[in-house]
Amino acid sequence: MHPSWVLFASQALIAPAVFGFNKPQVRVTTTFDDFDARIMDHWGEGGGKWVKVSKGHPFGGRTFGGAKRNEIRGTRAFGSGYPCGADNQSTVAGRPFPFGVWPLYWDQNFMDADEYGPRYDAIRPGGFIGYVPLKTTKQHFNVTDDEVYYAIGDRESLLPLMVSYVTWCHVTSAWPSKFDPSSPNAAIRMENVIQYFRGSSFALTSPTYNNSFARMSNSELKESTPLPELMEYSPFRKCVDNVTENALAIVNMVPDLTPIGKFVLALSIAGFIICLLMYIVFGAGVYGLMVLMLVARTTFQNWVYGTTPPQQLQWSREEEMRYENYP
């Protein structure tokens, strides 16, 4: 068999589909037994079945994934934003990871958050904790000079979110800086948090806001210091808040075969049998193998992307994200 035929046939199966855009995703590895990983999608809907983190991982045995996009919003209380697994409201220790990321941590081991502290930043889904300033200009919003917010979360969530902030809220582009929430000299304190998201793994803050209830160890606490009126009704704050709620990366569901995918899988099996017979009877195994691999690739794409045509996926993503707008 000529080497070029082998190369062509193998590429037909394993070469990734090219859609012409960079889909913002975060790969989450929870085991070294294989290369399987869950994917966190920006603008994704989440949901699906939860899985257990593999043994040997620092958080082995805990459940992972399953939460939906409409469950992402918390309150101003640390430890909020959990759709499940928050039975003890006075601590965040031992909790599951319904969105795929574990919580932030604050100074003085608040609510036992040191369990997720800096020693695990190297394996934190999305990378180290960072922060990024969110400010705009009077050209787009009626804002004062001191109306600046800060987003705090993992690096790989912050970067694509900045694209969405720039696109939809006209935020002045900025790159994340590393942030240590447990430092006594941190520029942003937990009293500055105006909204937690995604199981308290992400937060919007304002240095001009001080929540006097922030250090009460109760993740279901409803009380908080009201936002200043200017902040409460600010269109800019509402825009940033809305984009965070809808675009922040969450772990997606494990895709199931669609009806068409199952049909194509059946064709793939039939194709394999036909190719085998062709090879035995006619000696045309090379061509049969090429056909089989092309059909198998179609099966794989239907499994991952469902029945939506790649072009439609591309147009939809470009309209949602306008990813290329970020410099």
Coordinates of C-alpha atoms in Angstrom, one line a residue:
M1 CA 0.0 0.0 0.0
H2 CA 1.5 3.3 -1.0
P3 CA 2.3 5.6 2.0
S4 CA 0.4 8.5 0.5
W5 CA -2.8 6.5 0.6
V6 CA -2.3 5.6 4.2
L7 CA -1.7 9.2 5.1
F8 CA -4.8 10.3 3.2
A9 CA -7.0 7.6 4.7
S10 CA -5.8 8.4 8.3
Q11 CA -6.4 12.1 7.9
A12 CA -9.9 11.5 6.6
L13 CA -10.7 10.0 10.1
I14 CA -8.7 12.0 12.6
A15 CA -8.2 15.4 11.0
P16 CA -10.3 18.0 12.9
A17 CA -13.1 19.8 11.1
V18 CA -12.2 23.3 10.2
F19 CA -15.0 25.8 10.8
G20 CA -13.1 29.1 10.4
F21 CA -13.4 30.4 14.0
N22 CA -11.8 29.9 17.4
K23 CA -14.4 28.4 19.7
P24 CA -13.6 29.5 23.3
Q25 CA -13.4 26.4 25.5
V26 CA -11.6 25.2 28.6
R27 CA -10.4 21.7 28.8
V28 CA -10.7 20.1 32.3
T29 CA -8.5 17.1 33.0
T30 CA -9.4 15.1 36.1
T31 CA -7.5 11.8 35.5
F32 CA -4.2 10.6 34.2
D33 CA -5.7 7.2 33.2
D34 CA -6.5 8.4 29.7
F35 CA -6.9 11.5 27.6
D36 CA -10.6 12.0 28.2
A37 CA -11.6 15.4 29.5
R38 CA -14.7 17.4 30.0
I39 CA -15.0 20.7 28.1
M40 CA -16.2 24.0 29.6
D41 CA -18.0 26.1 26.9
H42 CA -18.5 29.8 26.9
W43 CA -22.1 30.6 26.1
G44 CA -22.8 26.8 26.6
E45 CA -26.0 25.5 28.2
G46 CA -24.4 23.0 30.5
G47 CA -26.6 20.2 31.9
G48 CA -26.3 16.5 31.3
K49 CA -25.2 13.8 33.6
W50 CA -22.6 14.5 36.4
V51 CA -19.5 12.3 36.7
K52 CA -17.2 11.6 39.6
V53 CA -13.7 13.0 39.8
S54 CA -11.2 10.1 39.5
K55 CA -9.3 8.7 42.5
G56 CA -5.9 10.1 42.9
H57 CA -7.1 13.7 42.1
P58 CA -7.0 16.0 45.2
F59 CA -10.8 16.1 45.0
G60 CA -11.3 12.5 43.9
G61 CA -14.8 11.1 44.4
R62 CA -16.6 14.4 44.2
T63 CA -19.3 14.9 41.6
F64 CA -18.5 17.1 38.6
G65 CA -20.8 18.8 36.1
G66 CA -24.5 18.6 35.5
A67 CA -25.6 22.2 36.3
K68 CA -27.4 24.3 33.8
R69 CA -26.8 27.8 32.5
N70 CA -30.0 29.1 34.2
E71 CA -28.6 28.0 37.6
I72 CA -25.3 30.0 37.4
R73 CA -26.4 33.0 39.3
G74 CA -25.6 33.3 43.0
T75 CA -26.0 36.2 45.4
R76 CA -23.5 38.5 47.3
A77 CA -23.0 35.7 49.9
F78 CA -19.8 33.6 49.5
G79 CA -20.7 30.0 48.8
S80 CA -23.9 30.9 46.9
G81 CA -24.6 29.8 43.3
Y82 CA -24.8 26.1 44.0
P83 CA -27.8 24.2 42.5
C84 CA -26.9 21.2 44.7
G85 CA -24.5 19.9 47.3
A86 CA -24.5 23.0 49.6
D87 CA -26.1 21.2 52.5
N88 CA -23.9 22.9 55.1
Q89 CA -24.3 26.7 54.5
S90 CA -21.4 27.6 56.9
T91 CA -18.6 26.0 54.8
V92 CA -17.6 25.5 51.2
A93 CA -15.4 22.5 52.1
G94 CA -16.4 19.1 50.7
R95 CA -18.7 20.5 48.1
P96 CA -19.2 19.1 44.5
F97 CA -18.3 21.0 41.3
P98 CA -21.6 21.3 39.4
F99 CA -20.2 23.8 36.9
G100 CA -16.8 22.3 36.6
V101 CA -14.8 24.8 38.7
W102 CA -14.2 24.9 42.5
P103 CA -14.9 28.1 44.5
L104 CA -12.6 31.1 45.0
Y105 CA -10.9 31.4 48.3
W106 CA -10.5 34.4 50.7
D107 CA -8.2 35.4 53.5
Q108 CA -8.4 33.9 57.0
N109 CA -9.6 30.6 55.6
F110 CA -13.1 32.1 55.4
M111 CA -15.7 29.3 55.3
D112 CA -12.9 26.7 55.0
A113 CA -12.0 28.0 51.5
D114 CA -8.3 27.2 52.0
E115 CA -9.3 23.7 50.8
Y116 CA -9.2 25.3 47.3
G117 CA -6.3 27.7 48.0
P118 CA -3.2 28.6 46.1
R119 CA -1.5 25.2 46.4
Y120 CA -4.1 23.9 43.9
D121 CA -4.0 26.8 41.5
A122 CA -1.8 24.8 39.1
I123 CA -4.7 22.3 38.6
R124 CA -7.6 24.7 39.0
P125 CA -9.8 24.4 35.9
G126 CA -9.1 27.4 33.7
G127 CA -5.8 28.2 35.4
F128 CA -4.8 30.6 38.1
I129 CA -7.1 33.2 39.6
G130 CA -6.9 36.6 38.0
Y131 CA -8.7 39.8 37.8
V132 CA -9.4 42.3 35.1
P133 CA -10.8 45.9 35.3
L134 CA -14.1 46.6 33.5
K135 CA -14.5 50.2 32.5
T136 CA -16.1 52.0 29.5
T137 CA -16.3 55.5 28.1
K138 CA -19.0 58.2 28.2
Q139 CA -19.3 57.7 24.5
H140 CA -21.3 54.5 25.1
F141 CA -22.7 54.8 28.6
N142 CA -23.5 57.7 31.0
V143 CA -20.8 56.7 33.5
T144 CA -18.7 58.6 36.1
D145 CA -14.9 58.4 36.1
D146 CA -14.9 56.1 39.1
E147 CA -17.5 53.6 37.8
V148 CA -15.1 50.7 37.4
Y149 CA -15.8 47.1 38.1
Y150 CA -13.5 44.1 38.4
A151 CA -14.1 40.5 37.3
I152 CA -12.4 37.8 39.4
G153 CA -12.0 34.2 38.2
D154 CA -9.8 31.7 36.4
R155 CA -7.7 33.0 33.6
E156 CA -9.3 30.9 30.8
S157 CA -12.7 32.2 31.8
L158 CA -11.6 35.8 31.9
L159 CA -10.0 36.0 28.5
P160 CA -12.9 35.0 26.3
L161 CA -15.3 36.9 28.6
M162 CA -13.3 40.1 27.9
V163 CA -14.1 39.5 24.2
S164 CA -17.8 39.5 25.1
Y165 CA -17.4 42.5 27.4
V166 CA -15.7 44.5 24.7
T167 CA -18.2 43.5 22.1
W168 CA -21.5 44.0 24.0
C169 CA -20.6 46.5 26.7
H170 CA -17.9 48.5 25.0
V171 CA -15.4 47.7 27.8
T172 CA -11.9 49.1 27.4
S173 CA -9.8 46.0 26.5
A174 CA -7.4 44.8 29.2
W175 CA -5.5 41.7 30.0
P176 CA -5.9 39.7 33.3
S177 CA -3.5 40.1 36.2
K178 CA -2.8 37.4 38.7
F179 CA -4.8 37.8 41.9
D180 CA -4.3 36.3 45.4
P181 CA -7.6 36.7 47.2
S182 CA -6.0 35.5 50.4
S183 CA -3.4 38.3 50.6
P184 CA -4.0 40.8 53.4
N185 CA -2.9 43.5 50.9
A186 CA -5.2 42.5 48.1
A187 CA -6.7 45.5 46.3
I188 CA -10.1 43.8 46.1
R189 CA -11.7 42.4 49.2
M190 CA -14.6 40.1 49.6
E191 CA -16.6 43.0 51.0
N192 CA -16.4 44.5 47.4
V193 CA -18.2 41.6 45.8
I194 CA -21.5 42.7 44.2
Q195 CA -22.4 39.3 42.6
Y196 CA -21.1 35.7 42.7
F197 CA -21.6 33.3 39.8
R198 CA -20.9 29.6 39.0
G199 CA -20.8 28.2 42.5
S200 CA -18.8 31.2 43.8
S201 CA -15.9 30.5 41.4
F202 CA -16.4 33.8 39.7
A203 CA -17.3 37.3 41.0
L204 CA -18.0 40.8 39.9
T205 CA -16.7 43.4 42.3
S206 CA -16.5 47.2 42.8
P207 CA -14.0 48.9 45.0
T208 CA -16.6 51.6 45.9
Y209 CA -19.0 49.0 47.4
N210 CA -18.6 47.7 50.9
N211 CA -21.0 44.9 52.0
S212 CA -21.0 44.8 55.8
F213 CA -22.7 41.3 55.7
A214 CA -19.9 39.8 53.6
R215 CA -18.1 37.9 56.4
M216 CA -21.2 36.2 57.8
S217 CA -20.6 32.5 57.3
N218 CA -23.9 31.7 55.6
S219 CA -24.0 30.9 51.9
E220 CA -27.8 31.3 51.9
L221 CA -27.7 34.7 53.5
K222 CA -30.2 37.1 51.8
E223 CA -29.2 40.2 53.6
S224 CA -26.6 42.5 52.1
T225 CA -25.7 46.2 52.0
P226 CA -27.7 47.8 49.2
L227 CA -25.8 48.9 46.1
P228 CA -25.5 52.7 45.8
E229 CA -28.3 54.0 43.6
L230 CA -26.0 55.0 40.8
M231 CA -24.6 51.5 40.7
E232 CA -27.9 49.8 41.1
Y233 CA -29.5 51.5 38.0
S234 CA -26.3 51.7 36.0
P235 CA -26.8 50.4 32.4
F236 CA -23.1 49.6 32.2
R237 CA -23.2 47.4 35.4
K238 CA -26.3 45.7 34.1
C239 CA -24.7 45.0 30.8
V240 CA -21.6 43.5 32.4
D241 CA -23.7 41.4 34.8
N242 CA -25.9 40.1 31.9
V243 CA -22.9 39.1 29.7
T244 CA -21.3 37.3 32.7
E245 CA -24.5 35.4 33.4
N246 CA -24.9 34.3 29.8
A247 CA -21.3 33.9 28.6
L248 CA -19.3 32.6 31.5
A249 CA -17.8 29.1 30.8
I250 CA -19.5 26.1 32.3
V251 CA -18.9 22.4 31.8
N252 CA -21.0 21.0 29.0
M253 CA -22.9 17.8 28.8
V254 CA -21.5 14.6 27.4
P255 CA -23.0 14.5 23.9
D256 CA -25.2 11.5 23.0
L257 CA -25.6 10.2 19.5
T258 CA -28.4 11.9 17.6
P259 CA -30.8 9.7 15.7
I260 CA -29.0 10.6 12.5
G261 CA -25.7 9.8 14.2
K262 CA -27.0 6.3 15.2
F263 CA -28.1 5.8 11.6
V264 CA -24.7 6.8 10.3
L265 CA -23.1 4.5 12.8
A266 CA -25.1 1.6 11.5
L267 CA -24.0 2.6 8.0
S268 CA -20.4 2.7 9.2
I269 CA -20.7 -0.9 10.5
A270 CA -22.3 -2.0 7.2
G271 CA -19.5 -0.1 5.3
F272 CA -16.9 -2.0 7.3
I273 CA -18.4 -5.3 6.3
I274 CA -18.6 -4.2 2.7
C275 CA -15.0 -3.0 2.6
L276 CA -13.8 -6.2 4.1
L277 CA -15.7 -8.2 1.4
M278 CA -14.2 -5.9 -1.2
Y279 CA -10.8 -6.5 0.1
I280 CA -11.2 -10.3 0.1
V281 CA -13.0 -10.6 -3.2
F282 CA -11.6 -7.7 -5.3
G283 CA -8.4 -6.7 -3.5
A284 CA -9.7 -3.1 -3.3
G285 CA -9.1 -2.7 0.4
V286 CA -7.5 0.7 0.0
Y287 CA -10.5 2.3 -1.5
G288 CA -12.9 0.5 0.9
L289 CA -10.8 1.7 3.8
M290 CA -11.0 5.3 2.6
V291 CA -14.7 5.1 2.3
L292 CA -15.0 3.6 5.8
M293 CA -12.9 6.3 7.3
L294 CA -14.8 9.1 5.6
V295 CA -18.1 7.6 6.9
A296 CA -16.6 7.2 10.4
R297 CA -15.6 10.8 10.4
T298 CA -19.1 11.8 9.5
T299 CA -20.4 9.7 12.4
F300 CA -17.9 11.4 14.8
Q301 CA -19.0 14.9 13.7
N302 CA -22.7 14.0 14.1
W303 CA -21.9 12.8 17.6
V304 CA -20.1 16.0 18.6
Y305 CA -22.2 18.6 16.7
G306 CA -25.5 16.9 16.3
T307 CA -27.4 17.5 13.0
T308 CA -26.6 21.3 12.8
P309 CA -24.5 22.0 9.6
P310 CA -21.0 23.3 10.3
Q311 CA -21.8 26.5 8.4
Q312 CA -24.8 27.2 10.6
L313 CA -22.7 26.6 13.7
Q314 CA -20.1 29.1 12.3
W315 CA -22.6 31.8 11.5
S316 CA -24.3 31.4 14.9
R317 CA -21.0 31.5 16.9
E318 CA -19.7 34.6 14.9
E319 CA -23.0 36.4 15.6
E320 CA -22.9 35.4 19.3
M321 CA -19.3 36.1 20.1
R322 CA -17.9 38.3 17.3
Y323 CA -14.7 36.7 18.6
E324 CA -12.5 38.4 16.0
N325 CA -13.4 41.9 17.3
Y326 CA -11.0 41.5 20.2
P327 CA -7.6 42.9 19.3

